[in-house]
XYZ file of C-alpha atoms in Angstrom:
121
model
C 11.903 -6.190 -13.613
C 10.736 -4.189 -11.533
C 10.740 -4.891 -7.143
C 8.605 -3.165 -4.252
C 10.827 -3.410 -1.212
C 8.050 -2.529 2.194
C 9.247 -1.582 5.564
C 7.655 0.152 9.096
C 5.524 -3.342 10.385
C 5.417 -4.371 13.156
C 3.725 -4.916 17.162
C 1.528 -1.530 18.043
C -0.493 -1.377 21.179
C -4.090 -0.088 20.186
C -4.288 3.291 19.874
C -0.769 3.322 18.298
C 0.113 4.677 15.039
C 2.731 3.124 12.457
C 4.202 4.288 9.415
C 4.458 1.928 6.557
C 6.486 2.354 3.375
C 7.263 1.076 -0.424
C 9.529 2.258 -2.550
C 9.346 0.071 -6.612
C 12.839 0.254 -8.101
C 13.398 -0.859 -11.186
C 12.697 -0.956 -15.094
C 9.876 1.707 -14.264
C 8.571 4.234 -17.073
C 5.915 5.180 -15.621
C 3.529 4.886 -12.568
C -0.101 4.844 -12.916
C -0.911 4.480 -8.947
C 0.690 2.716 -6.119
C -1.630 1.317 -3.310
C -2.026 -0.920 0.326
C -4.204 -3.713 0.053
C -4.536 -6.258 3.502
C -5.298 -9.987 4.467
C -5.931 -10.697 7.840
C -5.726 -15.008 8.511
C -9.053 -16.430 6.808
C -10.313 -13.713 5.260
C -9.484 -12.013 1.328
C -7.058 -9.631 0.557
C -9.106 -6.400 0.645
C -7.645 -2.163 -0.243
C -6.533 -0.460 2.540
C -5.628 2.793 0.300
C -4.208 3.716 -3.079
C -3.160 6.694 -4.993
C -3.573 7.165 -8.261
C -0.768 9.597 -10.581
C -3.101 12.199 -10.846
C -3.288 12.180 -7.042
C -6.801 11.228 -6.571
C -7.093 8.511 -3.357
C -8.786 6.064 -2.143
C -9.549 4.577 0.925
C -11.482 1.686 2.042
C -14.609 1.708 4.647
C -12.550 0.767 7.668
C -10.061 2.704 7.895
C -11.297 6.025 6.008
C -10.072 8.780 8.826
C -7.371 7.321 9.890
C -4.698 6.127 7.861
C -3.526 8.597 5.435
C -1.792 7.632 2.172
C 0.838 9.650 0.806
C 3.546 9.612 -2.146
C 7.341 10.702 -3.546
C 7.267 10.782 -6.734
C 10.911 11.457 -6.867
C 11.763 8.519 -5.049
C 9.101 5.824 -6.606
C 7.647 5.772 -2.738
C 4.911 5.720 -1.326
C 3.947 5.193 2.193
C 1.055 5.030 4.806
C 1.206 6.872 8.061
C -1.568 4.492 9.877
C -2.864 5.744 13.416
C -5.537 4.973 15.849
C -5.046 1.666 15.156
C -7.347 -0.980 17.157
C -6.882 -4.857 16.771
C -8.962 -5.852 13.710
C -6.322 -4.116 11.807
C -3.986 -6.948 12.423
C -3.227 -8.189 8.981
C -0.083 -8.310 6.519
C 0.123 -5.425 4.517
C 1.128 -5.667 0.768
C 2.260 -2.705 -1.274
C 1.050 -2.560 -5.284
C 2.424 -0.857 -7.711
C 0.400 -0.646 -11.414
C 3.053 0.665 -13.529
C 2.149 1.628 -17.416
C 4.168 -0.649 -20.352
C 6.774 0.522 -22.616
C 3.724 0.430 -25.546
C 1.917 3.505 -22.829
C -1.280 1.762 -23.261
C -1.366 -1.206 -21.230
C -0.999 -1.217 -17.250
C 0.839 -4.197 -15.054
C 0.369 -4.820 -11.450
C 3.040 -5.333 -9.516
C 2.763 -6.690 -5.549
C 5.077 -6.627 -2.869
C 5.836 -9.485 -0.057
C 3.902 -8.349 2.426
C 4.686 -7.132 5.779
C 3.267 -7.822 9.172
C 1.296 -5.279 11.343
C 0.165 -6.909 14.479
C -2.111 -4.822 17.194
C -2.576 -5.643 20.659
C -2.560 -5.465 24.391
């Protein structure tokens, strides 16, 4: 079993910054990708940022230029640095890890519990 432990959420004023962390542990063979998604009340869960095993990154349009995703492969940990936060960034942020199965040719997604980020004055 794989567990994802998230931390770093909280309340911040507009223009402020937060750094989210997500550490994967358990039966991990190889990580294909890790990333962050968010879901605001009444809305669909959407991509925030992902980083693939080759180091390439993808960002949602609404956060590009403000958020930065990074990884520490030795710790199986992914980070999300969030700067210039806006009220519309308020959401539950979920960590996702995509892992190779032991067969080596199939992928499986694992999700964290989510952490609340609230941007308000």
